[in-house]
Amino acid sequence: MTDMPEEDTETAAGGHPPETENRKPETAALARDIEAVLFISPEPVSLEVLAEVTGAGGEKLAHAVEAVRDKYSDPEGAIAFAEVAGGYTLRSGDAAREAVERFCARPADYTLSSAAMETLAIIAYLQPITRPEVARIRGVGADTVVANLLDKGLVEEAGRHRQSGAVRYRTTPAFEKLFGLSGLAELPALDGFEATAQDVEELREKLFTAAEKRNSGTL
Amino acid sequence: MTDMPEEDTETAAGGHPPETENRKPETAALARDIEAVLFISPEPVSLEVLAEVTGAGGEKLAHAVEAVRDKYSDPEGAIAFAEVAGGYTLRSGDAAREAVERFCARPADYTLSSAAMETLAIIAYLQPITRPEVARIRGVGADTVVANLLDKGLVEEAGRHRQSGAVRYRTTPAFEKLFGLSGLAELPALDGFEATAQDVEELREKLFTAAEKRNSGTL
Amino acid sequence: MAGDWHLELPDLDLEIFHGPFDLLLTLILREEISIFEVSLAEIVISYLERLEQKEELDLEAASEFLILMSSLLEIKSAQLLPRPGEFDLEELTPEEAREELVIRLITYKKFKDASNWLRQRFDHTRHWCFRSAPPPRLVRTAGDEEVPHKYEPARLAEALKVLLAEPPRVSTDHMTRVTVSVWERMKAVRDALRTRAELDFDEVAGSADRVTQAITFFAILEMLNAGELEVEQEKLFGQIMIYEARKKINDAA
């Protein structure tokens, strides 16, 4: 866009043509600030917030907002200006709708990090299980990983632990799909462990013990 | 976009001078789609995804990406183009920094201590690497620093060390975004920081001299 | 740490130190200071003063500092503390300790330089702000039906097997964690002195690990400076004898 003959509001570079005298460089800088804030904000931004952030107000601010609106008024543009829910925001332009829809319709990424794989394995075999227990077995905090698995719909909440009150987690049908399992009974056997209640307890204990040794040994 | 023979992608403002003939309407529409996708995506978008979403590829796609880059190349602009973490993305422009910081209210939040910076450097170059290994290089325990970096999302787990079972860490795309790196390949070669033979000799010499003084003197 | 320290501090700005190798490098590379001319006690004391001024005891920083000091001691220890073997000093001769240290410092310096590069980069890019808005929901469609069969169940078993495996015991890097505090060691020294007039350093820390030895040493330096103790070492590599200050004075009188 460097080749635009009529410099628009957001660039302070270059002198302004005489006919746009109301757009002083000051307004251009203000408009640029507003544009940047609307760009990064995940929510519509109210005039009050814009005033607070830019330190401008009244007519001056209103003019700068209008300058931004003007800049994004092209119906063929990639980005459009919108006034919604008591604030201003930028959104994708109507002309780019198809590309945006194609982009958003791409299947979610189900690639699992090794941390996610470990956490999922722990939850799958020991479910229902609390986050602190997962953390204890892995030797590192489990919050982010579990949150990600929740986001992806691979685990879900399953009540609370009776004593501690901590939320317990279990795997979901989506998890079974991801691993091609027809049910949890199909989880591969671990040497010496059956999926009986007693064996699960034993597995849990073994995992705790191994984690303790690992953590005291290697720091 | 088909009805806008000379219009550039994002703003309808002003006709284009005839010298921009290389931007055919087709490229303009493609550039607009790319721009919209970069705008909408919360993460950097790779060339592959852009190809998938726009149906374009090769030189044509590359040109359209360059057109978007050009459009956002004004150092005074509100929005800037960035190539980070293996993809393209839009970010707030440097000129709007103050307003953006006031809006995000995050400046103090994003300082990194020297310890954090050193640890990041070690992890960035030697990833995947365990905490004990980091500690050994820095000569000081790495637990807290690594926990902080994990919290900030700048490093993440990357499996475990085969023998010791210690968790290994690597840097994240967020790290690359924060440091404006298009990828780890952009890190300067570590050899460049190698101490010269003279440095080594000097250090050895100084330690040696100090020891001699010590032997002839007192505590 | 309560107590009045009125020592002349060495020409050191401890604010600039962030880690043991930092300190070592700085000390060694600054022409005017040879580490062997810097009293460890003074560094400890000026550090504790700083902590006092801050009116809060940053245990994390204190631990780091102690490890830092143990790094310094690593060079001195071979000479300062009694013989290797008796003290499990990994049989390092002073020359070997020095060489080991040179290697470590050089490696550290390389990454220190790399971190400076990152710092410069960061100074430029830290103000960037990326759009954080999520994509619009209107077209967001992912449901259970669309989950692909991407992984084999065996991956889960493998992941768990890793966690079930008990690792071989790796020798603990002596510099990674402080498990004793200087206060604990001060108490140990006081307790030992409660029943007698003099104490051999060996008796309080001789059989302990290296870090405990180092920290005990600092504990003694501190108590020494507070006027609580007196210490004698007749010759290089000799026994370090510790006396409660008052008792010794009484004996002399």
XYZ file of C-alpha atoms in Angstrom:
691
model
C 0.000 0.000 0.000
C 3.049 2.165 -0.074
C 2.034 3.261 -3.499
C -1.195 4.873 -2.368
C -1.211 8.349 -3.787
C -3.475 9.809 -1.152
C -1.992 9.016 2.168
C -4.657 7.812 4.498
C -5.138 8.741 8.091
C -3.060 6.126 9.766
C 0.230 7.173 8.361
C 1.807 10.261 9.709
C 4.329 10.033 6.921
C 4.129 12.619 4.237
C 2.367 15.922 4.189
C -1.350 16.058 3.821
C -3.037 17.471 0.801
C -4.528 20.843 1.569
C -8.116 19.727 1.140
C -8.025 17.446 4.172
C -7.120 20.188 6.552
C -9.218 18.796 9.346
C -6.918 15.787 9.397
C -3.921 17.164 11.075
C -0.930 14.946 11.736
C -2.144 14.855 15.304
C -5.417 13.340 14.220
C -3.524 10.890 12.050
C -1.510 9.713 15.028
C -4.647 9.500 17.134
C -6.436 7.542 14.423
C -3.462 5.234 14.200
C -3.568 4.596 17.931
C -7.278 3.878 17.816
C -6.826 1.570 14.860
C -4.083 -0.351 16.678
C -6.179 -0.732 19.811
C -9.216 -1.924 17.858
C -6.936 -4.351 16.064
C -5.489 -6.023 19.118
C -8.588 -5.977 21.297
C -10.498 -9.241 21.496
C -13.640 -7.285 22.367
C -15.331 -4.171 21.003
C -13.778 -1.050 22.537
C -15.992 1.716 23.881
C -15.427 5.410 23.290
C -14.652 5.767 27.000
C -11.871 3.219 26.844
C -10.491 4.836 23.715
C -10.506 8.178 25.507
C -8.705 6.657 28.456
C -6.093 4.926 26.355
C -5.379 7.769 23.948
C -5.806 10.639 26.342
C -7.948 12.381 23.746
C -11.621 13.189 23.927
C -14.515 15.177 22.578
C -14.557 16.197 18.964
C -10.978 15.337 18.436
C -11.504 11.741 19.416
C -14.745 11.527 17.461
C -12.980 12.773 14.346
C -10.198 10.263 14.735
C -12.692 7.436 15.139
C -14.415 8.612 11.984
C -11.090 8.587 10.200
C -10.632 4.937 11.146
C -14.172 4.165 10.068
C -13.449 5.836 6.723
C -10.302 3.883 6.274
C -12.157 0.629 6.643
C -15.245 1.586 4.676
C -14.323 -0.204 1.469
C -16.886 -2.978 0.933
C -14.198 -4.939 -0.869
C -11.687 -4.625 1.928
C -10.201 -7.482 3.929
C -10.998 -5.782 7.197
C -14.090 -3.789 8.059
C -15.018 -1.377 10.795
C -18.033 -2.218 12.926
C -19.913 -0.551 15.715
C -21.382 -3.201 17.950
C -22.472 -3.681 21.520
C -21.547 -0.210 22.637
C -18.124 -0.241 21.096
C -16.021 -0.234 17.980
C -14.313 -3.215 16.541
C -12.628 -4.491 13.437
C -13.911 -7.593 11.729
C -13.118 -9.475 8.575
C -14.625 -7.908 5.475
C -17.603 -9.401 3.695
C -15.669 -9.791 0.496
C -13.231 -12.162 2.183
C -15.957 -14.216 3.744
C -15.353 -17.385 1.797
C -11.681 -17.538 2.593
C -12.385 -16.817 6.245
C -15.000 -19.555 6.396
C -12.683 -22.030 4.768
C -10.025 -21.055 7.263
C -12.309 -21.479 10.252
C -13.799 -24.729 9.034
C -10.490 -26.540 9.023
C -10.628 -29.486 11.401
C -9.256 -28.872 14.855
C -5.686 -29.951 15.345
C -5.629 -33.118 17.367
C -1.874 -33.427 17.478
C -0.918 -34.298 21.033
C 2.272 -33.144 22.659
C 4.158 -35.699 24.684
C 2.902 -33.976 27.827
C -0.666 -34.289 26.576
C -0.121 -37.932 25.634
C 1.212 -38.749 29.096
C -1.594 -36.931 30.826
C -4.169 -38.582 28.643
C -2.666 -42.003 29.353
C -2.797 -41.358 33.101
C -6.398 -40.215 32.942
C -7.373 -43.076 30.646
C -5.948 -45.789 32.874
C -6.719 -44.305 36.277
C -9.962 -42.473 35.663
C -11.588 -40.779 37.379
C -8.509 -38.944 38.623
C -7.804 -35.453 39.972
C -5.326 -32.955 38.607
C -3.105 -33.043 41.715
C -2.770 -36.794 41.291
C -1.842 -36.370 37.642
C 0.714 -33.748 38.635
C 2.152 -36.030 41.284
C 2.605 -38.852 38.821
C 4.115 -36.663 36.135
C 6.283 -34.695 38.519
C 5.210 -31.408 36.922
C 2.102 -29.258 37.124
C -0.841 -30.519 35.111
C -3.038 -27.436 34.873
C -2.219 -26.275 31.380
C -2.147 -29.739 29.900
C -5.480 -30.713 31.403
C -7.004 -27.412 30.280
C -5.857 -28.147 26.740
C -7.328 -31.622 26.827
C -10.586 -30.162 28.104
C -10.520 -27.628 25.261
C -10.048 -30.351 22.714
C -12.902 -32.300 24.260
C -10.721 -35.319 24.989
C -11.358 -35.296 28.737
C -14.210 -34.010 30.854
C -15.083 -33.474 34.479
C -16.427 -36.415 36.425
C -17.499 -35.130 39.814
C -15.264 -34.397 42.755
C -12.949 -36.376 44.929
C -14.802 -37.196 48.116
C -12.096 -36.173 50.559
C -10.191 -33.440 48.820
C -13.037 -31.947 46.834
C -10.749 -31.757 43.812
C -12.382 -32.136 40.414
C -11.843 -35.525 38.854
C -11.464 -36.138 35.154
C -12.292 -38.908 32.750
C -11.863 -39.441 29.047
C -14.618 -38.729 26.497
C -16.017 -40.486 23.447
C -13.913 -38.087 21.353
C -10.846 -39.544 23.062
C -11.941 -43.041 22.068
C -12.358 -41.891 18.470
C -8.920 -40.332 18.405
C -7.402 -43.631 19.472
C -9.770 -45.869 17.542
C -11.082 -47.524 20.690
C -14.547 -48.976 20.903
C -14.431 -48.633 24.675
C -12.074 -48.282 27.603
C -11.865 -52.044 27.956
C -9.823 -51.924 24.779
C -6.996 -49.974 26.346
C -3.880 -52.057 25.840
C -2.907 -54.174 28.818
C 0.096 -53.030 30.763
C 2.423 -55.776 31.902
C 0.926 -57.284 34.976
C -2.086 -55.012 35.244
C -5.673 -55.814 34.556
C -8.363 -53.201 34.526
C -9.790 -54.465 37.800
C -10.343 -52.006 40.609
C -7.622 -53.621 42.670
C -5.099 -53.520 39.888
C -5.865 -49.889 39.117
C -5.064 -49.055 42.717
C -1.830 -50.963 42.438
C -0.998 -49.183 39.193
C -1.639 -45.847 40.841
C 0.668 -46.695 43.716
C 3.388 -47.883 41.367
C 3.162 -44.669 39.377
C 3.401 -42.600 42.546
C 6.436 -44.528 43.696
C 8.216 -44.243 40.373
C 7.503 -40.495 40.270
C 8.956 -39.993 43.720
C 12.121 -41.831 42.814
C 12.427 -39.940 39.578
C 12.041 -36.598 41.261
C 14.340 -37.212 44.144
C 16.947 -38.704 41.841
C 17.299 -36.161 39.109
C 15.989 -32.977 40.553
C -13.315 -7.771 -6.372
C -13.947 -8.472 -10.035
C -15.552 -5.132 -10.580
C -12.625 -3.158 -9.249
C -10.058 -3.151 -11.954
C -7.502 -0.902 -10.349
C -8.555 -0.906 -6.781
C -6.062 -2.097 -4.258
C -7.066 -4.627 -1.709
C -7.955 -2.961 1.499
C -9.113 0.580 0.909
C -11.338 1.860 -1.780
C -9.861 5.261 -1.250
C -8.324 6.721 -4.337
C -7.689 5.114 -7.680
C -4.334 3.601 -8.377
C -1.812 5.038 -10.662
C -1.341 2.967 -13.774
C 2.169 1.893 -12.819
C 0.897 -0.800 -10.457
C -0.153 -3.000 -13.318
C 1.555 -6.035 -11.889
C -1.163 -6.204 -9.264
C -3.877 -7.793 -11.226
C -7.370 -7.867 -9.788
C -6.834 -11.536 -9.135
C -3.779 -10.871 -6.999
C -5.644 -8.089 -5.240
C -8.466 -10.453 -4.322
C -5.996 -13.093 -3.219
C -4.087 -10.555 -1.145
C -7.334 -9.461 0.423
C -8.194 -13.032 1.351
C -4.766 -13.551 2.846
C -5.037 -10.324 4.749
C -8.424 -11.320 6.130
C -7.156 -14.743 7.198
C -4.111 -13.264 8.903
C -6.421 -10.813 10.616
C -8.824 -13.459 11.822
C -6.300 -16.045 12.925
C -5.096 -15.882 16.530
C -1.931 -17.694 15.455
C 0.603 -17.133 12.699
C -0.575 -18.788 9.489
C 1.812 -20.883 7.451
C 2.123 -20.690 3.689
C 0.681 -24.208 3.493
C -2.486 -23.198 5.308
C -2.790 -20.087 3.155
C -2.513 -22.282 0.076
C -5.138 -24.643 1.430
C -7.547 -21.881 2.314
C -7.154 -19.720 -0.791
C -6.683 -22.493 -3.303
C -3.733 -20.564 -4.709
C -0.105 -21.572 -4.648
C 3.351 -21.085 -6.057
C 4.417 -17.697 -7.328
C 0.931 -16.352 -7.330
C 0.493 -16.958 -3.643
C 3.957 -15.703 -2.870
C 3.254 -12.465 -4.738
C -0.002 -11.954 -2.928
C 1.737 -12.481 0.421
C 4.321 -9.912 -0.595
C 1.514 -7.510 -1.491
C 0.149 -7.862 2.029
C 3.609 -7.424 3.492
C 4.056 -4.267 1.428
C 0.733 -2.925 2.528
C 1.782 -3.177 6.142
C 5.328 -2.015 5.730
C 4.776 1.581 6.818
C 6.775 2.080 10.031
C 4.179 4.615 11.135
C 1.262 2.275 10.569
C -1.127 1.006 13.202
C -0.727 -2.566 12.057
C 2.424 -4.297 10.892
C 3.190 -7.516 9.119
C 5.336 -10.093 10.883
C 6.837 -13.415 9.994
C 7.091 -15.373 13.209
C 6.930 -18.921 14.485
C 6.814 -20.412 11.036
C 3.972 -18.299 9.726
C 2.685 -14.887 8.848
C 0.727 -12.715 11.179
C -0.301 -9.141 11.824
C 0.826 -7.288 14.912
C 0.431 -3.822 16.330
C 2.756 -1.285 14.738
C 5.723 0.121 16.607
C 4.380 3.652 16.291
C 1.258 2.761 18.220
C 3.258 1.170 20.984
C 2.294 3.532 23.753
C -1.425 3.343 23.165
C -1.241 -0.420 22.844
C 0.704 -0.757 26.061
C -1.744 1.441 27.883
C -4.554 -0.643 26.493
C -2.943 -3.966 27.372
C -1.624 -2.611 30.659
C 1.111 -5.155 30.517
C 4.513 -3.494 30.308
C 5.878 -4.465 33.696
C 4.440 -7.902 33.285
C 6.622 -8.659 30.394
C 10.058 -8.049 31.665
C 12.314 -11.038 31.685
C 15.034 -11.337 34.294
C 18.579 -12.136 33.259
C 18.094 -15.562 34.759
C 15.024 -16.080 32.590
C 16.817 -14.772 29.533
C 19.832 -17.031 30.098
C 17.611 -20.030 30.669
C 15.642 -19.233 27.525
C 18.859 -18.979 25.554
C 20.040 -22.343 26.850
C 16.732 -24.017 26.122
C 16.427 -22.359 22.717
C 19.817 -23.600 21.585
C 19.952 -26.992 23.250
C 16.346 -28.087 23.145
C 15.086 -30.480 24.205
C 16.970 -30.113 27.454
C 16.265 -31.111 31.046
C 16.281 -28.860 34.081
C 19.374 -30.476 35.621
C 21.242 -29.818 32.394
C 20.205 -26.173 32.407
C 21.229 -25.941 36.046
C 24.612 -27.349 35.250
C 25.288 -24.779 32.569
C 24.128 -21.845 34.646
C 25.630 -23.187 37.834
C 22.419 -22.596 39.693
C 19.170 -24.474 40.171
C 16.707 -23.990 37.325
C 13.437 -25.064 38.910
C 11.916 -21.682 39.630
C 13.070 -20.053 36.434
C 11.790 -22.894 34.288
C 8.481 -22.879 36.174
C 8.141 -19.171 35.405
C 8.908 -19.681 31.753
C 6.343 -22.475 31.658
C 3.822 -20.143 33.264
C 4.500 -17.495 30.668
C 4.100 -20.103 27.955
C 7.582 -19.468 26.589
C 8.759 -23.033 27.076
C 6.895 -26.320 27.162
C 7.538 -29.943 27.898
C 9.012 -32.084 25.186
C 9.006 -35.629 26.454
C 11.411 -37.149 28.889
C 15.053 -37.963 28.989
C 15.388 -41.634 28.152
C 17.695 -42.632 30.986
C 16.846 -40.322 33.805
C 13.163 -39.839 33.087
C 13.633 -36.099 33.686
C 11.253 -33.851 31.747
C 12.847 -32.113 28.805
C 11.868 -28.650 27.680
C 11.710 -26.766 24.435
C 10.704 -23.273 23.418
C 7.180 -22.551 22.156
C 5.757 -20.609 19.220
C 4.879 -17.949 21.805
C 8.608 -17.562 22.442
C 9.227 -17.055 18.759
C 6.391 -14.535 18.587
C 7.663 -12.611 21.562
C 11.143 -12.390 20.104
C 9.933 -11.834 16.550
C 11.675 -14.946 15.262
C 10.385 -16.609 12.139
C 11.848 -19.804 13.468
C 14.669 -21.205 15.545
C 16.875 -21.104 12.482
C 16.925 -17.348 12.914
C 18.916 -17.655 16.129
C 22.503 -16.720 15.410
C 24.904 -19.644 15.294
C 26.126 -20.518 18.742
C 29.647 -20.712 17.381
C 29.493 -16.963 17.041
C 29.455 -16.683 20.813
C 32.290 -19.108 21.270
C 35.017 -17.728 23.445
C 38.268 -17.228 21.601
C 41.275 -19.316 22.499
C 42.679 -16.126 23.922
C 39.684 -15.643 26.212
C 40.061 -19.164 27.479
C 43.757 -18.697 28.062
C 43.155 -15.437 29.859
C 40.577 -16.975 32.123
C 42.805 -19.921 32.882
C 45.697 -17.580 33.522
C 43.738 -15.433 35.922
C 42.513 -18.416 37.862
C 46.028 -19.737 37.971
C 47.555 -16.503 39.160
C 44.870 -16.150 41.739
C 45.594 -19.630 43.001
C 49.279 -18.904 43.270
C 48.641 -15.790 45.253
C 46.379 -17.804 47.406
C 49.010 -20.447 48.009
C 51.526 -17.934 49.117
C 49.105 -15.834 51.062
C 46.201 -16.223 53.380
C 42.525 -16.847 53.154
C 19.125 -12.251 59.522
C 19.345 -10.107 62.565
C 22.609 -8.564 63.605
C 24.670 -5.469 63.095
C 27.252 -5.667 60.410
C 29.651 -2.804 60.260
C 32.288 -4.025 57.930
C 33.888 -2.249 55.101
C 32.415 -3.828 52.076
C 34.525 -4.873 49.174
C 34.150 -2.993 45.939
C 31.360 -5.174 44.739
C 27.903 -4.463 43.557
C 26.068 -7.625 44.294
C 23.003 -6.326 42.525
C 24.601 -7.244 39.284
C 25.040 -10.862 40.139
C 22.393 -13.264 39.055
C 24.063 -16.575 39.347
C 27.200 -18.204 40.506
C 28.917 -18.201 37.183
C 27.927 -14.628 36.740
C 29.671 -13.816 39.942
C 32.684 -15.859 39.121
C 33.051 -14.387 35.688
C 32.643 -10.905 36.953
C 35.070 -11.399 39.742
C 37.644 -13.014 37.568
C 37.324 -10.788 34.557
C 37.304 -7.556 36.484
C 40.950 -6.755 36.520
C 41.020 -5.155 39.916
C 39.724 -8.105 41.826
C 41.268 -11.461 42.206
C 38.794 -13.824 43.702
C 41.360 -14.978 46.157
C 41.628 -11.544 47.553
C 37.947 -11.252 48.128
C 36.834 -12.432 51.464
C 33.945 -14.795 51.139
C 32.815 -13.655 54.508
C 32.523 -10.097 53.309
C 30.519 -11.094 50.317
C 28.221 -13.131 52.483
C 27.834 -10.287 54.901
C 27.174 -7.591 52.367
C 24.649 -9.868 50.789
C 22.894 -10.463 54.056
C 22.856 -6.748 54.668
C 21.135 -6.268 51.431
C 18.551 -8.816 52.391
C 18.074 -7.007 55.648
C 17.579 -3.688 53.911
C 14.903 -5.252 51.784
C 13.221 -6.290 55.004
C 12.242 -9.532 53.478
C 14.098 -12.732 53.252
C 13.943 -13.969 49.719
C 14.630 -17.608 50.386
C 14.917 -18.395 46.734
C 17.541 -15.731 46.236
C 19.266 -16.741 49.428
C 19.483 -20.329 48.262
C 20.824 -19.263 44.913
C 23.330 -17.124 46.628
C 24.503 -19.949 48.784
C 24.951 -22.171 45.793
C 26.777 -19.314 44.209
C 29.107 -19.160 47.125
C 29.648 -22.871 46.964
C 30.820 -22.396 43.409
C 33.370 -19.941 44.653
C 34.308 -22.376 47.305
C 34.829 -24.986 44.694
C 38.061 -23.345 43.756
C 38.992 -22.556 47.265
C 37.752 -25.751 48.761
C 40.475 -27.952 47.460
C 42.899 -25.755 49.335
C 40.802 -24.408 52.114
C 39.038 -27.446 53.374
C 40.862 -30.521 54.558
C 42.181 -33.033 52.134
C 40.229 -34.762 49.427
C 39.298 -38.277 50.395
C 38.494 -37.398 53.948
C 35.986 -34.913 52.654
C 34.726 -36.641 49.576
C 35.818 -33.833 47.343
C 35.648 -36.009 44.300
C 39.405 -36.210 44.291
C 39.751 -32.924 42.498
C 43.185 -31.440 42.657
C 43.244 -27.646 42.667
C 44.451 -27.783 39.076
C 41.619 -30.046 38.050
C 39.108 -27.923 39.873
C 40.429 -24.903 38.056
C 40.296 -26.580 34.674
C 36.781 -27.803 35.329
C 35.829 -24.317 36.280
C 37.359 -22.803 33.163
C 35.354 -25.176 31.015
C 32.163 -24.428 32.842
C 32.689 -20.711 32.761
C 33.411 -20.728 29.053
C 30.277 -22.719 28.354
C 28.281 -20.422 30.559
C 29.695 -17.327 28.923
C 28.637 -18.558 25.521
C 25.035 -18.771 26.619
C 25.309 -15.530 28.509
C 26.295 -13.870 25.238
C 23.451 -15.617 23.446
C 21.066 -14.332 26.088
C 22.331 -10.828 25.471
C 21.465 -11.237 21.840
C 17.996 -12.363 22.865
C 17.751 -9.407 25.211
C 18.456 -6.953 22.421
C 15.938 -8.667 20.241
C 13.419 -8.609 23.054
C 13.928 -4.904 23.674
C 12.823 -4.355 20.133
C 9.953 -6.831 19.938
C 8.507 -6.838 23.423
C 6.114 -4.057 22.510
C 4.553 -6.011 19.738
C 1.064 -6.993 20.463
C -0.645 -9.723 18.544
C -4.333 -9.848 17.970
C -5.828 -12.049 20.620
C -9.392 -12.273 19.404
C -10.595 -15.806 18.759
C -11.926 -16.595 15.309
C -15.625 -15.889 14.993
C -17.845 -18.693 16.198
C -20.188 -18.582 13.254
C -18.277 -21.164 11.315
C -16.699 -23.078 14.140
C -17.972 -26.592 13.657
C -15.713 -29.174 15.259
C -17.810 -31.841 16.903
C -17.153 -35.377 18.059
C -18.058 -36.787 14.642
C -15.054 -35.094 13.143
C -12.421 -36.477 15.455
C -10.046 -38.482 13.292
C -8.581 -41.811 14.334
C -5.111 -40.469 14.629
C -3.263 -42.483 17.242
C -2.882 -46.136 18.077
C -3.845 -47.112 21.624
C -0.365 -48.529 22.104
C 0.866 -44.931 22.380
C -1.000 -44.621 25.658
C 0.588 -47.748 27.056
C 4.028 -46.527 25.983
C 3.470 -43.194 27.669
C 2.491 -44.874 30.885
C 5.399 -47.296 30.770
C 7.769 -44.355 30.732
C 6.119 -43.127 33.912
C 6.202 -46.547 35.506
C 9.887 -47.047 34.920
C 12.027 -46.260 37.909
C 15.036 -44.367 36.686
C 18.595 -45.345 37.439
C 19.903 -43.245 40.282
C 21.826 -40.422 38.772
C 24.298 -38.774 41.029
C 22.868 -35.526 42.197
C 24.534 -32.522 40.757
C 25.915 -30.874 43.818
C 24.989 -27.460 42.593
C 21.368 -27.874 41.746
C 19.627 -27.730 45.049
C 20.235 -26.576 48.518
C 18.599 -28.812 51.020
C 20.100 -27.258 54.094
C 19.906 -23.688 55.195
C 22.566 -21.551 56.700
C 20.363 -21.098 59.741
C 20.118 -24.833 60.231
C 23.872 -25.150 60.076
C 24.347 -22.288 62.514
C 22.115 -24.111 64.892
C 24.088 -27.313 64.404
C 27.312 -25.481 65.242
C 25.740 -23.839 68.298
C 24.326 -27.132 69.468
C 27.691 -28.807 69.104
C 29.385 -25.996 71.014
C 26.875 -26.141 73.821
C 28.628 -29.068 75.440
C 32.235 -28.157 74.840
C 34.677 -25.382 74.289
C 36.073 -26.291 70.916
C 35.012 -28.030 67.821
C 36.700 -29.411 64.750
C 35.049 -28.429 61.458
C 35.117 -32.131 60.612
C 32.839 -32.863 63.498
C 30.026 -30.652 62.251
C 30.369 -31.194 58.545
C 33.066 -33.746 57.901
C 30.787 -36.534 56.852
C 28.272 -34.278 55.120
C 27.840 -33.725 51.407
C 29.637 -30.947 49.665
C 26.870 -28.383 49.710
C 26.265 -28.940 53.398
C 29.968 -28.464 53.980
C 29.948 -25.243 52.031
C 26.913 -23.937 53.831
C 28.291 -24.925 57.196
C 31.356 -22.959 56.276
C 29.241 -19.881 55.581
C 27.359 -20.404 58.770
C 30.652 -20.322 60.601
C 31.816 -17.230 58.740
C 28.633 -15.503 59.722
C 28.853 -16.436 63.350
C 32.471 -15.434 63.254
C 31.576 -12.045 62.003
C 28.805 -11.654 64.521
C 31.431 -12.170 67.180
C 29.861 -15.379 68.255
C 32.762 -17.583 67.257
C 36.450 -17.659 66.785
C 38.143 -19.830 64.267
C 41.661 -21.059 63.924
C 43.432 -22.809 61.153
C 47.069 -23.289 61.949
C 48.282 -24.209 58.538
C 47.108 -24.614 55.005
C 44.898 -27.678 54.690
C 45.001 -27.861 58.444
C 42.234 -28.532 60.857
C 39.711 -25.759 61.272
C 39.028 -25.315 64.966
C 35.976 -23.458 66.144
C 35.525 -21.841 69.555
C 32.667 -20.034 71.067
C 34.038 -16.532 71.412
C 33.221 -16.010 75.057
C 34.603 -19.324 76.154
C 37.860 -18.764 74.431
C 38.239 -15.373 76.019
C 37.502 -16.922 79.374
C 40.079 -19.589 78.778
C 42.656 -17.007 77.874
C 41.822 -15.051 80.978
